[in-house]
PDB file of C-alpha atoms and ligand atoms in Angstrom:
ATOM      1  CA  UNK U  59      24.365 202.513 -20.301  1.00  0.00           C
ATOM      2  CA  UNK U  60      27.120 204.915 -21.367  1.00  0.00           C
ATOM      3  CA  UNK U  61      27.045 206.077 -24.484  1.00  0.00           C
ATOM      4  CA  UNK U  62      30.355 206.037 -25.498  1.00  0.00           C
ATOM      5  CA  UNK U  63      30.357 202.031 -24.743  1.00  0.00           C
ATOM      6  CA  UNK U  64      28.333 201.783 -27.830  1.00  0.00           C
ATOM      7  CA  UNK U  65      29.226 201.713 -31.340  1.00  0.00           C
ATOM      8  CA  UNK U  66      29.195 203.742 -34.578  1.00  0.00           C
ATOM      9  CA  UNK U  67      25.449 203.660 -35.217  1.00  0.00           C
ATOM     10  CA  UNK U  68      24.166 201.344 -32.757  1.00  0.00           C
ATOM     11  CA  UNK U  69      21.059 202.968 -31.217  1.00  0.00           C
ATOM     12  CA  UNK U  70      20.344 202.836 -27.803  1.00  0.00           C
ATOM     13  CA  UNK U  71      15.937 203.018 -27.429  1.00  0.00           C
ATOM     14  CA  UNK U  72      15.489 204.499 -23.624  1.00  0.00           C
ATOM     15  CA  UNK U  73      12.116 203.663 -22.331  1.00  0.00           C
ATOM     16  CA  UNK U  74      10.366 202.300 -19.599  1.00  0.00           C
ATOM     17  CA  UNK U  75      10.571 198.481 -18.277  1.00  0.00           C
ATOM     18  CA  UNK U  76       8.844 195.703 -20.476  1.00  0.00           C
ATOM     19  CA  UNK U  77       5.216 195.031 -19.309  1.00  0.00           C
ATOM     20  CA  UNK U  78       3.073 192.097 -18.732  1.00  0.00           C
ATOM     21  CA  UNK U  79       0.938 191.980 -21.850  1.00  0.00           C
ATOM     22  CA  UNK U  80       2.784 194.233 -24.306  1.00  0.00           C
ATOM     23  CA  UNK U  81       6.355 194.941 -24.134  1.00  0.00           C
ATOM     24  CA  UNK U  82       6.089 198.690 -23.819  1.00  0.00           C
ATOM     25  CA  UNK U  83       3.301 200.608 -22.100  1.00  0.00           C
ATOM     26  CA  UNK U  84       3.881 203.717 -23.803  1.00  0.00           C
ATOM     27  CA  UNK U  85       2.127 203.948 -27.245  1.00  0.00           C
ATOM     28  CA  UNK U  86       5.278 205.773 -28.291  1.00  0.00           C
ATOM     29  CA  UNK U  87       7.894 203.478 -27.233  1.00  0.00           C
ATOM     30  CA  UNK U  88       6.336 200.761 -28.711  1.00  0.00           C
ATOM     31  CA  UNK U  89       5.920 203.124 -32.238  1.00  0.00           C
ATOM     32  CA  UNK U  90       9.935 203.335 -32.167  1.00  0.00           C
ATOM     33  CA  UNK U  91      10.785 200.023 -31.750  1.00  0.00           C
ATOM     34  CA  UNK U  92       8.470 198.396 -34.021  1.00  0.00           C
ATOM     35  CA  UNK U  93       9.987 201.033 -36.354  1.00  0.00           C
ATOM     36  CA  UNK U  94      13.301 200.003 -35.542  1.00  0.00           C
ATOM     37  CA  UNK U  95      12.748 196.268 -36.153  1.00  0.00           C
ATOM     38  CA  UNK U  96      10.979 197.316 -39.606  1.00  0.00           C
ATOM     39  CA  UNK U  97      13.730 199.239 -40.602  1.00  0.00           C
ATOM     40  CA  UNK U  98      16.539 196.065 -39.519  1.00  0.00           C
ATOM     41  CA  UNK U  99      18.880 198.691 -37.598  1.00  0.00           C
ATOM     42  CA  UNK U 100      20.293 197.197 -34.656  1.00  0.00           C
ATOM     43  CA  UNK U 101      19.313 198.445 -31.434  1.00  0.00           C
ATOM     44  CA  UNK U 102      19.820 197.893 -27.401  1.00  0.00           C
ATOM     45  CA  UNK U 103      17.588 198.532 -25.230  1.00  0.00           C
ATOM     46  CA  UNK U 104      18.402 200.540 -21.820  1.00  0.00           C
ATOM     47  CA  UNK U 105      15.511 200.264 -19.489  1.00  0.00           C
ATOM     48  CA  UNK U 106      17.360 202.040 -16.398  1.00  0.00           C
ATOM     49  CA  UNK U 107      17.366 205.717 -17.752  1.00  0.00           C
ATOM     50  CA  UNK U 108      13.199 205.730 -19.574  1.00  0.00           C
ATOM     51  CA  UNK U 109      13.145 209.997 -19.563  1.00  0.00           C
ATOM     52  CA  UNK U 110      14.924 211.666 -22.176  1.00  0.00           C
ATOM     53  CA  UNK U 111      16.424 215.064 -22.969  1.00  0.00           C
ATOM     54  CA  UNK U 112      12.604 217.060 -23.321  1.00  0.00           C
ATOM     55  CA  UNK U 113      11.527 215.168 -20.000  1.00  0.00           C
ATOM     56  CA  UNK U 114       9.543 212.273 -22.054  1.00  0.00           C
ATOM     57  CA  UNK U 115      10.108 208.806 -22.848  1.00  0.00           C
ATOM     58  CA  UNK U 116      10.881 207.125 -25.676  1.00  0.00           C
ATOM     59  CA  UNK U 117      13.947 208.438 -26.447  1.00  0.00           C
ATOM     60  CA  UNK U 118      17.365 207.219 -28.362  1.00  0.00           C
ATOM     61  CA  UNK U 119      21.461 207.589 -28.276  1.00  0.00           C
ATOM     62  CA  UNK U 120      22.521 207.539 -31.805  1.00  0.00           C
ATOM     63  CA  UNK U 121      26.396 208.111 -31.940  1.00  0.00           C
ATOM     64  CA  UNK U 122      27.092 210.204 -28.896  1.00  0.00           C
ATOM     65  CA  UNK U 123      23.836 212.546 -29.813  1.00  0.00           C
ATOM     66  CA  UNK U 124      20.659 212.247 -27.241  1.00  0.00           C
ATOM     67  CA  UNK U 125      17.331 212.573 -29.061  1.00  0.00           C
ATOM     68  CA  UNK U 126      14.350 213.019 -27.614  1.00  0.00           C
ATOM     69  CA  UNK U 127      10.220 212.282 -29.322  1.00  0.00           C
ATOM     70  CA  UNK U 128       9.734 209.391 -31.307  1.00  0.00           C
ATOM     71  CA  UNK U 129       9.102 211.545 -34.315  1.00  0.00           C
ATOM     72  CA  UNK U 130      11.870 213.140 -34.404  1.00  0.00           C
ATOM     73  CA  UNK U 131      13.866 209.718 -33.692  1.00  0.00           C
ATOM     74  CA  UNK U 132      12.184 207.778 -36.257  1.00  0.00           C
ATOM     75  CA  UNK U 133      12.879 210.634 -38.935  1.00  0.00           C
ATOM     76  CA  UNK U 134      16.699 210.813 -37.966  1.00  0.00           C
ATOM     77  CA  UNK U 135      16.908 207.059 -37.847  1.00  0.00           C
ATOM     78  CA  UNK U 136      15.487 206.888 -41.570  1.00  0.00           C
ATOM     79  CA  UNK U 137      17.867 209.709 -42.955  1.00  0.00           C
ATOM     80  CA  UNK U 138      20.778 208.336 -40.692  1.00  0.00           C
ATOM     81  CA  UNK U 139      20.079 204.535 -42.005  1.00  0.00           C
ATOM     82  CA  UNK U 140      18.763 205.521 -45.691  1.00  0.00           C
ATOM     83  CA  UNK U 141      15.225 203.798 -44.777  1.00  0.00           C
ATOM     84  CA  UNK U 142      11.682 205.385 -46.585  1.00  0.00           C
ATOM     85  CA  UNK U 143       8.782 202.650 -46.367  1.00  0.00           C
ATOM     86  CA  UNK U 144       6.374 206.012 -47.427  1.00  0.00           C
ATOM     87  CA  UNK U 145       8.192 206.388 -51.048  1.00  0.00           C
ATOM     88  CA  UNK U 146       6.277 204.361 -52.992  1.00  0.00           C
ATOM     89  CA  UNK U 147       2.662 206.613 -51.641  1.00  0.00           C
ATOM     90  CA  UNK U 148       1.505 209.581 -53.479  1.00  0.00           C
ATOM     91  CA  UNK U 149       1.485 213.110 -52.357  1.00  0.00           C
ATOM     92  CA  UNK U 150      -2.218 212.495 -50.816  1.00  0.00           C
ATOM     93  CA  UNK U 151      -1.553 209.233 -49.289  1.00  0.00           C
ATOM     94  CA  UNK U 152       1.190 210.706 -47.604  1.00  0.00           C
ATOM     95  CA  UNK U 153      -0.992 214.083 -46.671  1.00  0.00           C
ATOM     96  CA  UNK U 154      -3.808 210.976 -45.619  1.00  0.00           C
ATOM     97  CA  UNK U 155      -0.842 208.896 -43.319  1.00  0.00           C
ATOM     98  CA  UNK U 156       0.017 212.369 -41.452  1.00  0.00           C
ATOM     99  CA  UNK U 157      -3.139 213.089 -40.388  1.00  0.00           C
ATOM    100  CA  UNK U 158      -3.817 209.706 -39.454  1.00  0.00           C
ATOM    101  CA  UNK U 159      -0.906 209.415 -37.323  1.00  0.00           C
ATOM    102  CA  UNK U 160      -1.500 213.277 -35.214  1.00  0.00           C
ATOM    103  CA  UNK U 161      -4.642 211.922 -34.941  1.00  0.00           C
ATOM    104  CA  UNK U 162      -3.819 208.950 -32.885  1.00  0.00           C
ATOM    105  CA  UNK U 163      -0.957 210.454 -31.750  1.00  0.00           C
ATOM    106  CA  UNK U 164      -2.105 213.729 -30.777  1.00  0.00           C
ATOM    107  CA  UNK U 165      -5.517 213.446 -30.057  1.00  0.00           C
ATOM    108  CA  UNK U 166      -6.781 209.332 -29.559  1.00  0.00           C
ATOM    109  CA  UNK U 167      -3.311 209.451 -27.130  1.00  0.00           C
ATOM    110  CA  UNK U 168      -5.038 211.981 -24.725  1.00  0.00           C
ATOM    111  CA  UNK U 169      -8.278 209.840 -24.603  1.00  0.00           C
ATOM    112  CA  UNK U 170      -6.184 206.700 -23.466  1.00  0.00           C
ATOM    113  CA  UNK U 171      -4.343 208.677 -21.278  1.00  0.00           C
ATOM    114  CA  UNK U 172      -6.764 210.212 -19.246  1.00  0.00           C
ATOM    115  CA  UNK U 173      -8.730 207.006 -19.335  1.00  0.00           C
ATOM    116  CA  UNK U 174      -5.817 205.112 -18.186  1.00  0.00           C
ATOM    117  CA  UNK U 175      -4.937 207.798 -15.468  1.00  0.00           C
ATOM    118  CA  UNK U 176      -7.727 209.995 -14.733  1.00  0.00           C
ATOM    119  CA  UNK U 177     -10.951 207.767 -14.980  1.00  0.00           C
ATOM    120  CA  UNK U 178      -9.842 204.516 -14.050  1.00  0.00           C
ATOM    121  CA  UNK U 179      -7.103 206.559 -11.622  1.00  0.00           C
ATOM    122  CA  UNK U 180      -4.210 204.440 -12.837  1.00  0.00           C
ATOM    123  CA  UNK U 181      -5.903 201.604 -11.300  1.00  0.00           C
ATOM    124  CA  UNK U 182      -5.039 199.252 -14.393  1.00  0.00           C
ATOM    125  CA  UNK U 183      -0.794 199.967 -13.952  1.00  0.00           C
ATOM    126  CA  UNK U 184      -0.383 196.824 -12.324  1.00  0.00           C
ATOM    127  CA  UNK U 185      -1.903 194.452 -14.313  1.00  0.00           C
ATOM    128  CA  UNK U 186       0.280 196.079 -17.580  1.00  0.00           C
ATOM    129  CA  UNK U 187       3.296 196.613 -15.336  1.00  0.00           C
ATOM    130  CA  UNK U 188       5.580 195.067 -13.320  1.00  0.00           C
ATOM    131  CA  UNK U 189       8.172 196.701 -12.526  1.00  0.00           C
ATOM    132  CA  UNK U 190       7.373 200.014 -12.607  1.00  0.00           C
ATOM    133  CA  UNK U 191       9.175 203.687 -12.471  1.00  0.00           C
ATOM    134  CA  UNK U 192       9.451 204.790  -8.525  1.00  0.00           C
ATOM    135  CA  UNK U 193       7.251 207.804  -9.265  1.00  0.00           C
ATOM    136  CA  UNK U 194       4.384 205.610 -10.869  1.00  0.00           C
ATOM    137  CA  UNK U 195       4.481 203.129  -8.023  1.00  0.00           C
ATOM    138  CA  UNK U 196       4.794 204.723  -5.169  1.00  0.00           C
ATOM    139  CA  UNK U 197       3.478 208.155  -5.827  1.00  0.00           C
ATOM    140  CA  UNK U 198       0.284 207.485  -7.980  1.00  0.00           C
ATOM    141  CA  UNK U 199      -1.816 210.413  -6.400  1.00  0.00           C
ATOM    142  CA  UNK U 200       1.098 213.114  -7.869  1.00  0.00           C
ATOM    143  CA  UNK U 201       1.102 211.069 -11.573  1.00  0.00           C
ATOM    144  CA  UNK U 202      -2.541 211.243 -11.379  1.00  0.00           C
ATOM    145  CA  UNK U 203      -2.150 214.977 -10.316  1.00  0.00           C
ATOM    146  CA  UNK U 204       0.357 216.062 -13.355  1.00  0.00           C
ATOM    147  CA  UNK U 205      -1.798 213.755 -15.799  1.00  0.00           C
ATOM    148  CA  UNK U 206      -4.638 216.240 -14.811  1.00  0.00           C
ATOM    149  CA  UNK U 207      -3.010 219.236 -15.351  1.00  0.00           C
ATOM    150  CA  UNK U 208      -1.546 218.008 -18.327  1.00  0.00           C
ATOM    151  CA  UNK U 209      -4.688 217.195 -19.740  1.00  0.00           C
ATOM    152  CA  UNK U 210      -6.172 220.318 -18.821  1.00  0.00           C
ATOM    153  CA  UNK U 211      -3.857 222.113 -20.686  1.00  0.00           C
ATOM    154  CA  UNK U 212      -4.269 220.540 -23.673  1.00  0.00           C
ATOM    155  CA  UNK U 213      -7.479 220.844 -23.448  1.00  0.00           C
ATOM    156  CA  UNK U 214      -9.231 217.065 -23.452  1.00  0.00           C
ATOM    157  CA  UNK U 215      -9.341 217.286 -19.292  1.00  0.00           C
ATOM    158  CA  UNK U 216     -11.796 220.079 -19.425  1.00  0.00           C
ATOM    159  CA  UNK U 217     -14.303 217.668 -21.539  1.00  0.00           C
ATOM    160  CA  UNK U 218     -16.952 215.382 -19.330  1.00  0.00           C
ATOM    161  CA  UNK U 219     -16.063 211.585 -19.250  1.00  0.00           C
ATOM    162  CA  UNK U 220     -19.019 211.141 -21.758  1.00  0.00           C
ATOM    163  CA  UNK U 221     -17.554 213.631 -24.296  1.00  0.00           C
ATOM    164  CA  UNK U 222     -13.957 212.614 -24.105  1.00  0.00           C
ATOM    165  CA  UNK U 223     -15.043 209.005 -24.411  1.00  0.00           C
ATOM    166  CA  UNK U 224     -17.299 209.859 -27.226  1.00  0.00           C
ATOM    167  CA  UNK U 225     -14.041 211.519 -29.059  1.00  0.00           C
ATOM    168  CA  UNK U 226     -12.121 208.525 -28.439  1.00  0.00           C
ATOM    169  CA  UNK U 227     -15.102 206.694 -30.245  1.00  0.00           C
ATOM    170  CA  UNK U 228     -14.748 208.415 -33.523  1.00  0.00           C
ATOM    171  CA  UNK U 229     -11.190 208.018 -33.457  1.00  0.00           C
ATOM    172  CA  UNK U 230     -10.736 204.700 -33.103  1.00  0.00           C
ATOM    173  CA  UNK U 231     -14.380 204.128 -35.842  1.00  0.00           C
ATOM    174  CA  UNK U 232     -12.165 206.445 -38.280  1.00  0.00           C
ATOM    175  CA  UNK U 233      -9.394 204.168 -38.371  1.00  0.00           C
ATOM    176  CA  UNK U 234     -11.142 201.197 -38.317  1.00  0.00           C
ATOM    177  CA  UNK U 235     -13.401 202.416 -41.581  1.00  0.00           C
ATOM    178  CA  UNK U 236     -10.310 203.674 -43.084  1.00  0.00           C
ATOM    179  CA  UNK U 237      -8.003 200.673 -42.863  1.00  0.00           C
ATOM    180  CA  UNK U 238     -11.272 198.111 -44.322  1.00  0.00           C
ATOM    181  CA  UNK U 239     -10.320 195.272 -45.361  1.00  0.00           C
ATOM    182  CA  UNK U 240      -6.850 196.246 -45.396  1.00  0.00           C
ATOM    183  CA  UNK U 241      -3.463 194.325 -44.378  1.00  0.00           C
ATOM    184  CA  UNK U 242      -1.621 197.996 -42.932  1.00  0.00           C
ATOM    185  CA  UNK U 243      -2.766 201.166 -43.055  1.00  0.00           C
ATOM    186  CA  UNK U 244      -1.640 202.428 -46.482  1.00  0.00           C
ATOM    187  CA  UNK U 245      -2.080 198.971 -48.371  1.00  0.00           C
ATOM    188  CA  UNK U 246      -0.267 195.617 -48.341  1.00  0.00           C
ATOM    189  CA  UNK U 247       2.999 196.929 -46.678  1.00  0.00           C
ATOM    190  CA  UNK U 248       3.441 198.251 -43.431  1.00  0.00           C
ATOM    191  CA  UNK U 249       5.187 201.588 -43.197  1.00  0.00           C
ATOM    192  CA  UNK U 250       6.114 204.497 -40.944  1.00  0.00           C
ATOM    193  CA  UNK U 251       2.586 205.209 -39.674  1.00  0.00           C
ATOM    194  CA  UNK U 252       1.586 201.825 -39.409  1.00  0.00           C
ATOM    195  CA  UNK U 253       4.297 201.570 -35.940  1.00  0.00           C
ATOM    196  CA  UNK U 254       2.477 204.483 -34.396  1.00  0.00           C
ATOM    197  CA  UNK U 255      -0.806 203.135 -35.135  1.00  0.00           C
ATOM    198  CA  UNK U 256      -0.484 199.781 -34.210  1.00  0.00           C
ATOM    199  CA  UNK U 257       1.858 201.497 -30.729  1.00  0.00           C
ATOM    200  CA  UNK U 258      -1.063 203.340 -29.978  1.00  0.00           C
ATOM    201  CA  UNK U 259      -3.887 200.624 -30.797  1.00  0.00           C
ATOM    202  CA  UNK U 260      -2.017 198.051 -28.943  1.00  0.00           C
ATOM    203  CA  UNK U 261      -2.727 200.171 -25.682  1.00  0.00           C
ATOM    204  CA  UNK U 262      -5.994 199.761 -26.096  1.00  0.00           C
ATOM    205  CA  UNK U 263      -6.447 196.450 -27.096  1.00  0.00           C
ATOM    206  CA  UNK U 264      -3.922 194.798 -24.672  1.00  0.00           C
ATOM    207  CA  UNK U 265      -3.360 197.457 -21.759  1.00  0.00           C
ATOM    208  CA  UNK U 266      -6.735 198.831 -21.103  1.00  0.00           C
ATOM    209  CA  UNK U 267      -8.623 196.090 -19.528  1.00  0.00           C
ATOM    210  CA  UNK U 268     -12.016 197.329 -18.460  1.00  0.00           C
ATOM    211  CA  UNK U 269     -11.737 199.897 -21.349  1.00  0.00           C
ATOM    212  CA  UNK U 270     -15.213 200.666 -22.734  1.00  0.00           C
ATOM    213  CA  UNK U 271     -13.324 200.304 -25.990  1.00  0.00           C
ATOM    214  CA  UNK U 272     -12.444 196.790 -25.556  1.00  0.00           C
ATOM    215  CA  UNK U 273     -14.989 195.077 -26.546  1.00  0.00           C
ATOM    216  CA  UNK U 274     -15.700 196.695 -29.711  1.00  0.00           C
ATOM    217  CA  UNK U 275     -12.390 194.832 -30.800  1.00  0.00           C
ATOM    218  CA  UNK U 276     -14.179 191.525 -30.831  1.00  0.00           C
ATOM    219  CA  UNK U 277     -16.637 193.490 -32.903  1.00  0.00           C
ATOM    220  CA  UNK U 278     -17.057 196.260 -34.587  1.00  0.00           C
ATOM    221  CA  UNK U 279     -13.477 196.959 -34.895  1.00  0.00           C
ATOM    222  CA  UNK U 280     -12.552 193.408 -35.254  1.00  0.00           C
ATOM    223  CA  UNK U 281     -10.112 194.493 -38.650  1.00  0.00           C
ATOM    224  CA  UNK U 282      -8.280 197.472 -35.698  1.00  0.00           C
ATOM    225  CA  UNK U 283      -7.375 193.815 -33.634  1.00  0.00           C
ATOM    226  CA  UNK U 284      -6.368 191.739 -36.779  1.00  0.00           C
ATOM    227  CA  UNK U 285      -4.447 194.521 -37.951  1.00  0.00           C
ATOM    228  CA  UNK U 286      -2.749 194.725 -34.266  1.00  0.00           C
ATOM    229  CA  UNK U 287      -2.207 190.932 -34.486  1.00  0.00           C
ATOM    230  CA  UNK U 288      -0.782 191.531 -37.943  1.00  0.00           C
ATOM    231  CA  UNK U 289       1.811 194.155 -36.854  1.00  0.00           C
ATOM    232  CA  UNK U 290       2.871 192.146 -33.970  1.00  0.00           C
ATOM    233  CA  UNK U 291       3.562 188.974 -35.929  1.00  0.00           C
ATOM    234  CA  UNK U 292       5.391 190.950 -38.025  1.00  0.00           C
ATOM    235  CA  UNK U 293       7.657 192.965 -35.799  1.00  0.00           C
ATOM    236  CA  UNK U 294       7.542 191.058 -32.874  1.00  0.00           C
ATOM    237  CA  UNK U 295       8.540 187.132 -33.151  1.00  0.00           C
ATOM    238  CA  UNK U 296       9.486 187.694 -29.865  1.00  0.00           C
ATOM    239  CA  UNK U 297       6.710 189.277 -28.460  1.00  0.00           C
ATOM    240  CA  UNK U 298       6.164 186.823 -25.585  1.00  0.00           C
ATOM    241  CA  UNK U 299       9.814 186.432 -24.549  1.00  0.00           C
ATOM    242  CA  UNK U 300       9.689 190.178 -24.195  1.00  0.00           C
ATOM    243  CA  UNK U 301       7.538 190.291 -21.670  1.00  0.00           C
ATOM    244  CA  UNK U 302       7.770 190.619 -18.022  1.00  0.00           C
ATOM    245  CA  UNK U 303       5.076 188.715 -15.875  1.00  0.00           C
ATOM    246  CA  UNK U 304       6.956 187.282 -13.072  1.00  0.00           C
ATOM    247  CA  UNK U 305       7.728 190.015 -10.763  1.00  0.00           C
ATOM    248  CA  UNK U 306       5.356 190.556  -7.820  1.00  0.00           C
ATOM    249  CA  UNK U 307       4.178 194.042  -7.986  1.00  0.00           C
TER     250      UNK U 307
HETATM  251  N1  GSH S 420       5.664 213.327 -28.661  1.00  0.00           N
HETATM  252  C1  GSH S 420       6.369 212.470 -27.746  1.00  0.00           C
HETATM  253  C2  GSH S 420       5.414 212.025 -26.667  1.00  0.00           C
HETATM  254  C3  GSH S 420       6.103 211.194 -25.592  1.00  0.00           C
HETATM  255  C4  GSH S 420       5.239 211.080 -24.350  1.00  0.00           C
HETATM  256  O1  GSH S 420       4.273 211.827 -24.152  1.00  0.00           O
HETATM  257  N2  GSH S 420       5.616 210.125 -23.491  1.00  0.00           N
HETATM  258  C5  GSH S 420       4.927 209.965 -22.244  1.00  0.00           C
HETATM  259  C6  GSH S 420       4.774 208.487 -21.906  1.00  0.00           C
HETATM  260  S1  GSH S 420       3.697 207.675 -23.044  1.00  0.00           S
HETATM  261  C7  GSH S 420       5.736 210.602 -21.156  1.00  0.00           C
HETATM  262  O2  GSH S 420       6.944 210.524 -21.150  1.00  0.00           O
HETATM  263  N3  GSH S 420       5.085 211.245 -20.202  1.00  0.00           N
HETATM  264  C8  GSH S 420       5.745 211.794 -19.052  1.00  0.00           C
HETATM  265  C9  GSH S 420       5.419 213.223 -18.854  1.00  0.00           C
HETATM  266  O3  GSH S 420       4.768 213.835 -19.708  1.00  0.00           O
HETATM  267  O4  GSH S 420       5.813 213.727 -17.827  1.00  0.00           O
HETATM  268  C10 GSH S 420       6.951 211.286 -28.504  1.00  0.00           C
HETATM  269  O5  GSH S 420       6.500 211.000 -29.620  1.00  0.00           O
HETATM  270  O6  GSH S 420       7.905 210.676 -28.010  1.00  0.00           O
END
């Protein structure tokens, strides 16, 4: 979609093609559009060009401008649009939401990747995706390869399976004992953190079948799939006409 066919302040969210069992597989893309439907500003979707200007996906057009990170997106969008759902939190709660949010983000995001990739070798793609990206479908071995690498440079790929998993453990037992008996995150209204939270949770409870994680949901972390059930209620109305089942892999 060209950019100048759009409008003053109509954002177009790049990102991959809608999946079977969540409408986007990527923790972040999901983040951004949950935010966008929080914050009411009218979006389109363009599902034809997913990698943006830093070589990632999500990313937006916001009057002529390409931006690329979902950070960086969702802070632009809340200056551009006048939106703050963090105002009413103090100083701590704030300091409490960041850390919260690199942590999933930053550090739970490499666990799911390199399950999702490296361990279970990208084996689950087709039951979360239909249509997916040329490189993904046809040339799993090089994803797999540059997932690797990736993950060896941060630093997570150069863990054992048992360690990394472990990690992913704590992660996911922090934010469980930290939301309680909560309805979002930070109290009773959802806000900024609660979209990448419940972007990057959603992976794991919808798009991760086989995940050692998944059955602590029905569990232990039974509040971490409320809370997901919450947040898509919510946000997403929709959520079943959004996705995409029918194509043959
Ligand atoms: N910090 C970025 C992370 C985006 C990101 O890592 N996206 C992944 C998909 S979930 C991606 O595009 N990976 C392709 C690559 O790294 O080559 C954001 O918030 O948008």
């Amino acid at each position: 979609m060209a950019a100048a066919s759009v409008g003053n302040d109509l954002v177009v969210l790049h990102q991959l093609k809608r999946g079977k069992l969540t409408p986007c597989i990527s923790p972040f893309a999901l983040k951004l559009e949950t935010y966008l439907r929080m914050a009411g500003i009218p979006y389109q979707n363009d599902f034809e060009h997913p990698m943006g200007p830093k070589g990632k996906t999500p990313w937006i057009t916001l009057n002529g401008k390409k931006i690329g990170d979902s950070q960086l997106c969702l802070e632009l969008l809340a200056e551009t649009f006048h939106k703050d759902f963090s105002g009413r939190l103090s100083v701590e709660e704030k300091a409490v939401a960041r850390a919260f949010q690199i942590m999933a983000e930053d550090h739970l995001y490499w666990v799911m990747l390199v399950w999702r990739w490296i361990y279970n070798g990208g084996s689950s793609l087709p039951l979360i995706q239909t249509d997916l990206h040329f490189a993904v479908r046809y040339l799993r071995p090089v994803v797999v390869g540059r997932v690797k690498s990736q993950a060896s440079a941060q630093g997570i790929g150069r863990h054992s399976q048992t360690q990394v998993m472990d990690m992913g453990l704590k992660d996911l037992r922090a934010i469980s004992h930290f939301l309680g008996p909560k309805l979002f995150l930070m109290g009773d209204q959802p806000i900024e953190v609660d979209c990448a939270i419940f972007g990057m949770l959603a992976q794991i409870l919808w798009n991760s079948p086989g995940s050692p994680y998944r059955p602590l949901f029905d569990g232990e972390w039974i509040n971490l799939k409320m809370y997901c059930h919450r947040m898509k209620e919510t946000f997403w109305p929709d959520w079943n006409q959004c996705l995409n089942p029918a194509q043959p892999n």
